[in-house]
N, CA and C of each residue as an Amber inpcrd file, in Angstrom:
protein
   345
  52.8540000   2.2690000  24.2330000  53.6150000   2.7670000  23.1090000
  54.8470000   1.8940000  22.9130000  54.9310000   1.3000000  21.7840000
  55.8690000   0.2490000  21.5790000  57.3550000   1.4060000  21.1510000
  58.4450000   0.7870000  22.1880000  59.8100000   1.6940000  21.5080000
  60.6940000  -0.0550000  21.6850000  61.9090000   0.6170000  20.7080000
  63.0260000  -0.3570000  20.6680000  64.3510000   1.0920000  20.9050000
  65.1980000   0.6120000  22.1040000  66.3410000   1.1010000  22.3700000
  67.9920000   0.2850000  21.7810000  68.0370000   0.7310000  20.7860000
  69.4140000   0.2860000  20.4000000  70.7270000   0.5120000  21.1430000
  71.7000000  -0.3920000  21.5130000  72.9180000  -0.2570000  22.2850000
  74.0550000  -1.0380000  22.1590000  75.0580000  -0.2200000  22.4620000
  77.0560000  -1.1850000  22.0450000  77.4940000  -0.7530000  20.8440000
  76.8690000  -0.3710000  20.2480000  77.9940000   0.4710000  18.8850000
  79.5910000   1.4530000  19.6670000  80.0700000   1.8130000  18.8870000
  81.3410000   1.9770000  19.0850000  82.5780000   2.1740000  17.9880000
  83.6940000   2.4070000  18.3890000  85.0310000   1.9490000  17.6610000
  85.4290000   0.9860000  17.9710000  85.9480000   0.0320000  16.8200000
  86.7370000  -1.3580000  17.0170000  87.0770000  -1.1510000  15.6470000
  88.7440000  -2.1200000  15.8600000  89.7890000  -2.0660000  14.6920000
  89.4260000  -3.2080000  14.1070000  89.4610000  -3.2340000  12.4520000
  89.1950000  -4.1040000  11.6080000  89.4490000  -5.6710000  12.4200000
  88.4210000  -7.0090000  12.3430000  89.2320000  -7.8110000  12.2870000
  88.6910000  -8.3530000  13.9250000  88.2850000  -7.1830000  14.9280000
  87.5420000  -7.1850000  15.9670000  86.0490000  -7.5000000  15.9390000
  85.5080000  -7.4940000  17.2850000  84.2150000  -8.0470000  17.3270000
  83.1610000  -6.9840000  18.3950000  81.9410000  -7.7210000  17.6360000
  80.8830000  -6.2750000  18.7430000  79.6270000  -6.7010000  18.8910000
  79.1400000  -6.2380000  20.0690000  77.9370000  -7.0470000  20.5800000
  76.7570000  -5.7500000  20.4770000  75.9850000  -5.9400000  19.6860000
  74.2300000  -4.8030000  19.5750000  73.5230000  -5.2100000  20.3550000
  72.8800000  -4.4960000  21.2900000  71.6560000  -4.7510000  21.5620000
  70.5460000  -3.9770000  21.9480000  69.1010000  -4.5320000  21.3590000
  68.1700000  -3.9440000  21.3150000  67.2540000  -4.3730000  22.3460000
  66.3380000  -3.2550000  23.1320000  65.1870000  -3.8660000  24.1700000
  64.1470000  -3.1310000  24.0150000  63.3940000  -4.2020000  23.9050000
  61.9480000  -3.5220000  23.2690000  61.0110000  -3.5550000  24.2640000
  60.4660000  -2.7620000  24.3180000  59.1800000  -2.2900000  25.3110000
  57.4260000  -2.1230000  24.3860000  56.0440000  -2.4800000  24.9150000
  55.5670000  -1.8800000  24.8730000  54.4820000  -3.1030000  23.5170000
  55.5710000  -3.9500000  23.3820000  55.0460000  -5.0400000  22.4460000
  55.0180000  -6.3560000  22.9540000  54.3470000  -7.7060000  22.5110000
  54.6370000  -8.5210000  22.7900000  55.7060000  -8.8010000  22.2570000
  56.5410000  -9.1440000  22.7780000  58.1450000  -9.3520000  22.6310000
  58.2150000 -10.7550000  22.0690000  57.1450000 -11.4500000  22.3890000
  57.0440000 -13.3810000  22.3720000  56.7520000 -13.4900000  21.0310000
  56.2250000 -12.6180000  20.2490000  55.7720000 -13.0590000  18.9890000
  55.8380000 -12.4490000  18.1920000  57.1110000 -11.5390000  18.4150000
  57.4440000 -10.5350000  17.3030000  58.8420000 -10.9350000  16.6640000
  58.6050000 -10.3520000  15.0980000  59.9270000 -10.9920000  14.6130000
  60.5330000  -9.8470000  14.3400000  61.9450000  -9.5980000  14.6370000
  62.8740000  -8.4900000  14.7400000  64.0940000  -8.4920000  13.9940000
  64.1250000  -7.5840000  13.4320000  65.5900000  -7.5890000  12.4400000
  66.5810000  -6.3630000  12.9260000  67.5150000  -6.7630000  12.4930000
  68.6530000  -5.8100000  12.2670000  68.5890000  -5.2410000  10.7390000
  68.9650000  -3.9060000  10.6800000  69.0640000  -3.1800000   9.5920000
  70.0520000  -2.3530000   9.5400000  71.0340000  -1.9970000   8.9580000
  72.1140000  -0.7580000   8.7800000  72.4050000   0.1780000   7.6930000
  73.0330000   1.6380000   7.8320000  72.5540000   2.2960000   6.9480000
  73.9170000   2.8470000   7.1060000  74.5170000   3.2120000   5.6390000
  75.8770000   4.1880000   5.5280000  75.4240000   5.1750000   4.5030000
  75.6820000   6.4690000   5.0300000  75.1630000   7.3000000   4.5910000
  74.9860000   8.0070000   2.8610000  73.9560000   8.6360000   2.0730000
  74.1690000   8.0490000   0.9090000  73.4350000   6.6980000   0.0800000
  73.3880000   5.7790000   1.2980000  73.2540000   4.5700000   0.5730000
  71.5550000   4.2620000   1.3760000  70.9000000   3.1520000   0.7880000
  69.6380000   2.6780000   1.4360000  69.8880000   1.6280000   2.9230000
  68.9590000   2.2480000   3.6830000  68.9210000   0.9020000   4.6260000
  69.2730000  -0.5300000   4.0950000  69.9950000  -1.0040000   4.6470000
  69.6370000  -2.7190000   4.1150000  69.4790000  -3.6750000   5.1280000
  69.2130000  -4.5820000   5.3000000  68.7430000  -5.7360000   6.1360000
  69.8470000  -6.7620000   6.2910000  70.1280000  -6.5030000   7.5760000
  71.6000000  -7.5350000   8.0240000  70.7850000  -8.9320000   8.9880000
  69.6520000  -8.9870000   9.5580000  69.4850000 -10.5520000  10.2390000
  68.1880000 -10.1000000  10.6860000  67.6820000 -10.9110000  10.6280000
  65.9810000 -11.0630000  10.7750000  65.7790000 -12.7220000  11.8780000
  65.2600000 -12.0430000  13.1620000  64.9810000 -13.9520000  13.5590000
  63.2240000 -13.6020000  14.2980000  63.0840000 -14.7540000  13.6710000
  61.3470000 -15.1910000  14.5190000  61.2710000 -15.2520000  15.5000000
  59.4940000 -15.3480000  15.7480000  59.4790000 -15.5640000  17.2300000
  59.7490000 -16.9690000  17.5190000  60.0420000 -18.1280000  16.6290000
  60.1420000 -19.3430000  17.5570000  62.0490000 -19.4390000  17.1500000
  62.9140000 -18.2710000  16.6020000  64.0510000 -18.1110000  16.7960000
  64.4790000 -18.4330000  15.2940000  63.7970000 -18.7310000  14.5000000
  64.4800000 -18.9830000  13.0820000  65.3080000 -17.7780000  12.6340000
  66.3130000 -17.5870000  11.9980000  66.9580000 -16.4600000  11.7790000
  67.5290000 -16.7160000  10.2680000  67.8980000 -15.6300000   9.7720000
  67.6810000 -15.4650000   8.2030000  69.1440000 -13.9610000   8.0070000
  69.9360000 -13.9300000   7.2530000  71.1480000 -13.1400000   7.1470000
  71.3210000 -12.5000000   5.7000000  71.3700000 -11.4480000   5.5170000
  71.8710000 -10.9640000   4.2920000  73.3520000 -12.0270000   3.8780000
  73.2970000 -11.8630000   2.5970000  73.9520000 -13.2110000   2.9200000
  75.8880000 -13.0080000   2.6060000  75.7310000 -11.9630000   2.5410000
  77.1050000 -11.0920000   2.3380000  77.8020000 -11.5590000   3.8860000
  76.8280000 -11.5290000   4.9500000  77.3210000 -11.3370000   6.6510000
  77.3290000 -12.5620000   6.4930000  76.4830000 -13.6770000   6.0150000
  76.5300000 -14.7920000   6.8220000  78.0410000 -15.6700000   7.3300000
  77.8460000 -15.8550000   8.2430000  78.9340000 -16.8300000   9.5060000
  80.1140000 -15.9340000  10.1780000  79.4860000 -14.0990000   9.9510000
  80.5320000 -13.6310000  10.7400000  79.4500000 -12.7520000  11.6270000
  77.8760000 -12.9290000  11.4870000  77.3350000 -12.3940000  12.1530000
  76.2410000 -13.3600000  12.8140000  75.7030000 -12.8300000  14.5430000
  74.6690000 -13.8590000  14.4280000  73.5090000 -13.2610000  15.1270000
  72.9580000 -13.3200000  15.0620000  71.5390000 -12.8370000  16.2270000
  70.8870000 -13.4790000  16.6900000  70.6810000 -13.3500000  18.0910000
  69.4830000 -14.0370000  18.8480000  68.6980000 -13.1630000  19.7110000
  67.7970000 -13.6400000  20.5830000  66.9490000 -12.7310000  21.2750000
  66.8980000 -13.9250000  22.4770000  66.4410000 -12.7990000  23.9950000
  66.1450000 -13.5330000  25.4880000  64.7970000 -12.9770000  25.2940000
  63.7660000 -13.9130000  25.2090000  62.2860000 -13.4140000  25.5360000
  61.9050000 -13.0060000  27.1500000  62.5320000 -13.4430000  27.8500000
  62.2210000 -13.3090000  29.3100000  62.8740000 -11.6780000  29.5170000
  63.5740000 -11.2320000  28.9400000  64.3170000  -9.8920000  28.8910000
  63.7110000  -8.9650000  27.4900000  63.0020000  -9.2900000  27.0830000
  63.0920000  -8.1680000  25.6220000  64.0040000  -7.5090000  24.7030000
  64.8820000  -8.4180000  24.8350000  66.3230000  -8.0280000  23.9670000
  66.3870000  -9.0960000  23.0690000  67.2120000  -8.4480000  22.0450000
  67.5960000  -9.1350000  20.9810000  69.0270000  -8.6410000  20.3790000
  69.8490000  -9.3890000  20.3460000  71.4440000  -8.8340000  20.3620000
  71.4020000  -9.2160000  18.5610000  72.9120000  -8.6120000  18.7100000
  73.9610000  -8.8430000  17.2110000  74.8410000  -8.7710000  17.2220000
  75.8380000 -10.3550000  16.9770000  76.8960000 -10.3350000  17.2870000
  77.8760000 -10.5290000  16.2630000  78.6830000 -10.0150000  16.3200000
  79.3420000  -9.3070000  15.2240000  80.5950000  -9.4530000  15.4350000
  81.4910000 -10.6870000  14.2710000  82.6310000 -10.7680000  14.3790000
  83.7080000 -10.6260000  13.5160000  85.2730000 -10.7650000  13.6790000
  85.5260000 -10.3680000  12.0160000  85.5060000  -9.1890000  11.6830000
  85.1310000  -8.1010000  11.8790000  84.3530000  -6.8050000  11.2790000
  85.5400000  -6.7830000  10.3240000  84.5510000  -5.8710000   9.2040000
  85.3800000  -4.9340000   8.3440000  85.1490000  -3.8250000   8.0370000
  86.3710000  -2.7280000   7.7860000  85.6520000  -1.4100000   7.5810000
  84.4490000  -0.8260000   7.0350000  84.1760000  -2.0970000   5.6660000
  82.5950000  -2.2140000   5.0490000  81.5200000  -2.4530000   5.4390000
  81.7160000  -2.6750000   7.5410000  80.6260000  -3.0260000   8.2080000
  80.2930000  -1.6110000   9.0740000  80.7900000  -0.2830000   9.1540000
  81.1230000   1.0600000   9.2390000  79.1980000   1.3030000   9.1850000
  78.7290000   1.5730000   9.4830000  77.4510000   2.4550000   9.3810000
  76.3990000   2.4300000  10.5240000  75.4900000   3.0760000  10.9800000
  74.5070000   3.3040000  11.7800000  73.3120000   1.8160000  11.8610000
  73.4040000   1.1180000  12.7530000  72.7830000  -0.1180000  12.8270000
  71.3120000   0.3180000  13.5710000  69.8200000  -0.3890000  13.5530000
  68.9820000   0.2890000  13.3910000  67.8100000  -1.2580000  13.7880000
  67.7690000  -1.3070000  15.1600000  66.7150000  -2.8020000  15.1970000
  65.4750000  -1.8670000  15.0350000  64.5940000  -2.9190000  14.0300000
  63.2670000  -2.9130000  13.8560000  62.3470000  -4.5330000  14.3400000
  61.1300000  -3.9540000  14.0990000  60.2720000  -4.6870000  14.3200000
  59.0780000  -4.1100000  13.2530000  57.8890000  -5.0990000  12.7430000
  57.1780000  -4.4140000  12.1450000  55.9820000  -5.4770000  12.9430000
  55.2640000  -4.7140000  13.4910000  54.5470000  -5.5500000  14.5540000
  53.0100000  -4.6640000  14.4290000  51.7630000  -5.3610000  14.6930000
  50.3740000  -4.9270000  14.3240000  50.1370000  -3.7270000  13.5130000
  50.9060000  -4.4130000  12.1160000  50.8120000  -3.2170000  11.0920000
  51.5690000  -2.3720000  10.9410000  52.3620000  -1.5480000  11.8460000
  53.0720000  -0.8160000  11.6610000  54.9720000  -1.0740000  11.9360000
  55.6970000  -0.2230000  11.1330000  56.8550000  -0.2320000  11.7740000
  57.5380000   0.1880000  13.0840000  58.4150000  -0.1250000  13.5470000
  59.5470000   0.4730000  14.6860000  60.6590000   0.3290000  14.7050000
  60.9480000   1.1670000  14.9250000  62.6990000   1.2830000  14.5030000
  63.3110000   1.8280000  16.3110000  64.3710000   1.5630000  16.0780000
  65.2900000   1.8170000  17.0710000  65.8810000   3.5180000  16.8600000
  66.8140000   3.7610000  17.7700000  67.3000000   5.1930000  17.5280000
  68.4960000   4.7970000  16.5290000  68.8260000   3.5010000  16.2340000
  69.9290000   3.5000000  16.1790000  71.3200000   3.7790000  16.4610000
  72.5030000   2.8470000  16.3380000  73.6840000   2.9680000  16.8940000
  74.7660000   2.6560000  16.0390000  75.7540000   3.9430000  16.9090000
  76.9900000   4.0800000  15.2390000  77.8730000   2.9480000  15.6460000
  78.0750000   1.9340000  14.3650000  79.4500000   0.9380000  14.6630000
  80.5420000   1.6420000  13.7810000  81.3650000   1.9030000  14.3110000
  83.0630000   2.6420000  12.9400000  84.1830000   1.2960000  13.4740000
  84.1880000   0.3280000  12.1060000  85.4130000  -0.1500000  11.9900000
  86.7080000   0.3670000  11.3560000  87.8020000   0.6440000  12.1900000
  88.8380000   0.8920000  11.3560000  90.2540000   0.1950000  10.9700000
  90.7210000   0.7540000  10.0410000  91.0550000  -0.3160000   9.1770000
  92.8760000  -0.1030000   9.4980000
């Protein structure tokens, strides 16, 4: 049974930085491509960083150069690192994978920047 455990959300003051991370079980980890997604309530999921399995990575492009993601294949994690924040980065962060057809999502984890 494939799960992803989301972790490191928190409080941090505008302007600060924060490290996500997700560990996935239950999939091949080597050849799955995994994104970050976040959600403020009210509003739709949206898609903050997406990287491949040979590490290509791809950014909403609002985040790009204050966010970055990578993954350790030997570990099954895949982080998000997150700098700069701004209060507009405030919402429930949410790693997925969409792997042999179906989706997976994480439990997700609350980030609150304040301002």
């Amino acid at each position: 049974q494939a799960r992803l455990v989301d972790s490191g959300g928190g409080l941090v003051q505008a302007g600060g930085s924060m490290r996500l991370s997700c560990a996935a079980s239950g999939i091949n980890f080597k050849i799955a491509t995994m994104d970050w997604y976040r959600q403020v309530p009210g509003k739709q999921r949206e898609m903050v960083a997406t990287i491949t399995s040979s590490g290509l990575t791809n950014y909403a492009d609002s985040l790009k150069g204050r966010f970055t993601v990578s993954r350790n294949n030997a570990w099954n994690t895949v982080n998000l690192q997150m700098n700069n924040l701004e209060p507009e980065d405030t919402a429930v962060y949410y790693c997925h994978s969409f792997y042999c057809g179906r989706d997976f999502w994480g439990q997700g984890t609350q980030v609150n920047v304040s301002s």
